[in-house]
Amino acid sequence: MPYITGFERDGMVKATCESVIEVLETRFEAIPGELSIRIQQIEDLAVLKRLLKQSITIASVEEFIQLLDEVRRPQGLPQASPQGE
């Protein structure tokens, strides 16, 4: 695998973030601003590539948000349950 500089990696991360957002906006016309912010906070290129692929085929913005919650949750931790349960 070729060596990638920090600048190149940062550029790849930024471009992939923008691609995920653009695909979602194209498919669903509008997405919540909070969702764009959450996507832009991701720095793991592998995660972003997975999200990009999923954004092409996912059925709804709500499903994408659910996927994002699963991807961003640290491994081994249960999903937070709503209060009162």
JSON list of C-alpha atoms in Angstrom, two decimals:
[
{"chain": "A", "resi": 1, "resn": "MET", "atom": "CA", "xyz": [0.00, 0.00, 0.00]},
{"chain": "A", "resi": 2, "resn": "PRO", "atom": "CA", "xyz": [1.45, 3.38, -0.95]},
{"chain": "A", "resi": 3, "resn": "TYR", "atom": "CA", "xyz": [2.37, 5.87, 1.73]},
{"chain": "A", "resi": 4, "resn": "ILE", "atom": "CA", "xyz": [-0.28, 8.55, 2.23]},
{"chain": "A", "resi": 5, "resn": "THR", "atom": "CA", "xyz": [0.67, 11.84, 3.83]},
{"chain": "A", "resi": 6, "resn": "GLY", "atom": "CA", "xyz": [-1.48, 13.43, 6.50]},
{"chain": "A", "resi": 7, "resn": "PHE", "atom": "CA", "xyz": [-2.57, 16.10, 4.04]},
{"chain": "A", "resi": 8, "resn": "GLU", "atom": "CA", "xyz": [-3.63, 13.48, 1.50]},
{"chain": "A", "resi": 9, "resn": "ARG", "atom": "CA", "xyz": [-5.49, 11.50, 4.14]},
{"chain": "A", "resi": 10, "resn": "ASP", "atom": "CA", "xyz": [-7.28, 14.63, 5.36]},
{"chain": "A", "resi": 11, "resn": "GLY", "atom": "CA", "xyz": [-8.25, 15.43, 1.77]},
{"chain": "A", "resi": 12, "resn": "MET", "atom": "CA", "xyz": [-9.58, 11.92, 1.25]},
{"chain": "A", "resi": 13, "resn": "VAL", "atom": "CA", "xyz": [-11.61, 12.12, 4.46]},
{"chain": "A", "resi": 14, "resn": "LYS", "atom": "CA", "xyz": [-13.06, 15.50, 3.52]},
{"chain": "A", "resi": 15, "resn": "ALA", "atom": "CA", "xyz": [-13.91, 14.39, -0.02]},
{"chain": "A", "resi": 16, "resn": "THR", "atom": "CA", "xyz": [-15.57, 11.20, 1.21]},
{"chain": "A", "resi": 17, "resn": "CYS", "atom": "CA", "xyz": [-17.61, 13.15, 3.81]},
{"chain": "A", "resi": 18, "resn": "GLU", "atom": "CA", "xyz": [-18.78, 15.48, 1.08]},
{"chain": "A", "resi": 19, "resn": "SER", "atom": "CA", "xyz": [-19.65, 12.53, -1.16]},
{"chain": "A", "resi": 20, "resn": "VAL", "atom": "CA", "xyz": [-21.76, 10.87, 1.54]},
{"chain": "A", "resi": 21, "resn": "ILE", "atom": "CA", "xyz": [-23.67, 14.12, 2.14]},
{"chain": "A", "resi": 22, "resn": "GLU", "atom": "CA", "xyz": [-24.10, 14.76, -1.59]},
{"chain": "A", "resi": 23, "resn": "VAL", "atom": "CA", "xyz": [-25.48, 11.27, -2.23]},
{"chain": "A", "resi": 24, "resn": "LEU", "atom": "CA", "xyz": [-27.95, 11.62, 0.64]},
{"chain": "A", "resi": 25, "resn": "GLU", "atom": "CA", "xyz": [-29.06, 15.07, -0.54]},
{"chain": "A", "resi": 26, "resn": "THR", "atom": "CA", "xyz": [-29.48, 13.78, -4.10]},
{"chain": "A", "resi": 27, "resn": "ARG", "atom": "CA", "xyz": [-31.52, 10.79, -3.03]},
{"chain": "A", "resi": 28, "resn": "PHE", "atom": "CA", "xyz": [-33.64, 12.43, -0.32]},
{"chain": "A", "resi": 29, "resn": "GLU", "atom": "CA", "xyz": [-33.55, 16.11, -1.40]},
{"chain": "A", "resi": 30, "resn": "ALA", "atom": "CA", "xyz": [-32.87, 17.46, 2.07]},
{"chain": "A", "resi": 31, "resn": "ILE", "atom": "CA", "xyz": [-31.16, 16.06, 5.11]},
{"chain": "A", "resi": 32, "resn": "PRO", "atom": "CA", "xyz": [-31.09, 17.41, 8.65]},
{"chain": "A", "resi": 33, "resn": "GLY", "atom": "CA", "xyz": [-28.22, 19.82, 9.35]},
{"chain": "A", "resi": 34, "resn": "GLU", "atom": "CA", "xyz": [-27.32, 17.76, 12.40]},
{"chain": "A", "resi": 35, "resn": "LEU", "atom": "CA", "xyz": [-26.76, 14.73, 10.15]},
{"chain": "A", "resi": 36, "resn": "SER", "atom": "CA", "xyz": [-24.30, 16.67, 7.98]},
{"chain": "A", "resi": 37, "resn": "ILE", "atom": "CA", "xyz": [-22.42, 17.77, 11.07]},
{"chain": "A", "resi": 38, "resn": "ARG", "atom": "CA", "xyz": [-22.25, 14.22, 12.42]},
{"chain": "A", "resi": 39, "resn": "ILE", "atom": "CA", "xyz": [-20.90, 12.93, 9.11]},
{"chain": "A", "resi": 40, "resn": "GLN", "atom": "CA", "xyz": [-18.27, 15.69, 8.98]},
{"chain": "A", "resi": 41, "resn": "GLN", "atom": "CA", "xyz": [-17.05, 14.72, 12.47]},
{"chain": "A", "resi": 42, "resn": "ILE", "atom": "CA", "xyz": [-16.03, 11.24, 11.29]},
{"chain": "A", "resi": 43, "resn": "GLU", "atom": "CA", "xyz": [-12.30, 10.95, 10.66]},
{"chain": "A", "resi": 44, "resn": "ASP", "atom": "CA", "xyz": [-12.08, 7.21, 9.97]},
{"chain": "A", "resi": 45, "resn": "LEU", "atom": "CA", "xyz": [-11.81, 6.78, 6.19]},
{"chain": "A", "resi": 46, "resn": "ALA", "atom": "CA", "xyz": [-12.92, 3.12, 6.30]},
{"chain": "A", "resi": 47, "resn": "VAL", "atom": "CA", "xyz": [-16.10, 4.11, 8.16]},
{"chain": "A", "resi": 48, "resn": "LEU", "atom": "CA", "xyz": [-16.78, 6.89, 5.68]},
{"chain": "A", "resi": 49, "resn": "LYS", "atom": "CA", "xyz": [-16.33, 4.54, 2.72]},
{"chain": "A", "resi": 50, "resn": "ARG", "atom": "CA", "xyz": [-18.80, 2.10, 4.30]},
{"chain": "A", "resi": 51, "resn": "LEU", "atom": "CA", "xyz": [-21.28, 4.94, 4.85]},
{"chain": "A", "resi": 52, "resn": "LEU", "atom": "CA", "xyz": [-20.84, 6.10, 1.26]},
{"chain": "A", "resi": 53, "resn": "LYS", "atom": "CA", "xyz": [-21.73, 2.66, -0.06]},
{"chain": "A", "resi": 54, "resn": "GLN", "atom": "CA", "xyz": [-24.71, 2.44, 2.26]},
{"chain": "A", "resi": 55, "resn": "SER", "atom": "CA", "xyz": [-25.92, 5.94, 1.33]},
{"chain": "A", "resi": 56, "resn": "ILE", "atom": "CA", "xyz": [-26.42, 4.75, -2.24]},
{"chain": "A", "resi": 57, "resn": "THR", "atom": "CA", "xyz": [-28.82, 1.94, -1.36]},
{"chain": "A", "resi": 58, "resn": "ILE", "atom": "CA", "xyz": [-30.36, 2.83, 2.00]},
{"chain": "A", "resi": 59, "resn": "ALA", "atom": "CA", "xyz": [-34.16, 3.24, 1.99]},
{"chain": "A", "resi": 60, "resn": "SER", "atom": "CA", "xyz": [-34.50, 6.43, 4.06]},
{"chain": "A", "resi": 61, "resn": "VAL", "atom": "CA", "xyz": [-32.69, 9.15, 5.96]},
{"chain": "A", "resi": 62, "resn": "GLU", "atom": "CA", "xyz": [-34.00, 7.63, 9.19]},
{"chain": "A", "resi": 63, "resn": "GLU", "atom": "CA", "xyz": [-32.38, 4.27, 8.33]},
{"chain": "A", "resi": 64, "resn": "PHE", "atom": "CA", "xyz": [-29.12, 6.07, 7.56]},
{"chain": "A", "resi": 65, "resn": "ILE", "atom": "CA", "xyz": [-29.22, 7.83, 10.93]},
{"chain": "A", "resi": 66, "resn": "GLN", "atom": "CA", "xyz": [-29.77, 4.46, 12.61]},
{"chain": "A", "resi": 67, "resn": "LEU", "atom": "CA", "xyz": [-26.81, 3.02, 10.68]},
{"chain": "A", "resi": 68, "resn": "LEU", "atom": "CA", "xyz": [-24.70, 6.00, 11.70]},
{"chain": "A", "resi": 69, "resn": "ASP", "atom": "CA", "xyz": [-25.62, 5.41, 15.35]},
{"chain": "A", "resi": 70, "resn": "GLU", "atom": "CA", "xyz": [-24.48, 1.79, 15.03]},
{"chain": "A", "resi": 71, "resn": "VAL", "atom": "CA", "xyz": [-21.24, 2.68, 13.27]},
{"chain": "A", "resi": 72, "resn": "ARG", "atom": "CA", "xyz": [-20.32, 5.44, 15.73]},
{"chain": "A", "resi": 73, "resn": "ARG", "atom": "CA", "xyz": [-21.08, 3.38, 18.87]},
{"chain": "A", "resi": 74, "resn": "PRO", "atom": "CA", "xyz": [-17.91, 1.96, 20.45]},
{"chain": "A", "resi": 75, "resn": "GLN", "atom": "CA", "xyz": [-17.60, -1.79, 20.05]},
{"chain": "A", "resi": 76, "resn": "GLY", "atom": "CA", "xyz": [-19.01, -3.86, 22.88]},
{"chain": "A", "resi": 77, "resn": "LEU", "atom": "CA", "xyz": [-21.25, -1.14, 24.32]},
{"chain": "A", "resi": 78, "resn": "PRO", "atom": "CA", "xyz": [-25.01, -1.67, 24.24]},
{"chain": "A", "resi": 79, "resn": "GLN", "atom": "CA", "xyz": [-27.18, 0.89, 22.49]},
{"chain": "A", "resi": 80, "resn": "ALA", "atom": "CA", "xyz": [-28.61, 3.45, 24.89]},
{"chain": "A", "resi": 81, "resn": "SER", "atom": "CA", "xyz": [-32.23, 2.79, 25.67]},
{"chain": "A", "resi": 82, "resn": "PRO", "atom": "CA", "xyz": [-34.81, 5.58, 25.83]},
{"chain": "A", "resi": 83, "resn": "GLN", "atom": "CA", "xyz": [-35.43, 6.98, 29.31]},
{"chain": "A", "resi": 84, "resn": "GLY", "atom": "CA", "xyz": [-38.19, 5.39, 31.30]},
{"chain": "A", "resi": 85, "resn": "GLU", "atom": "CA", "xyz": [-37.61, 1.86, 30.04]}
]
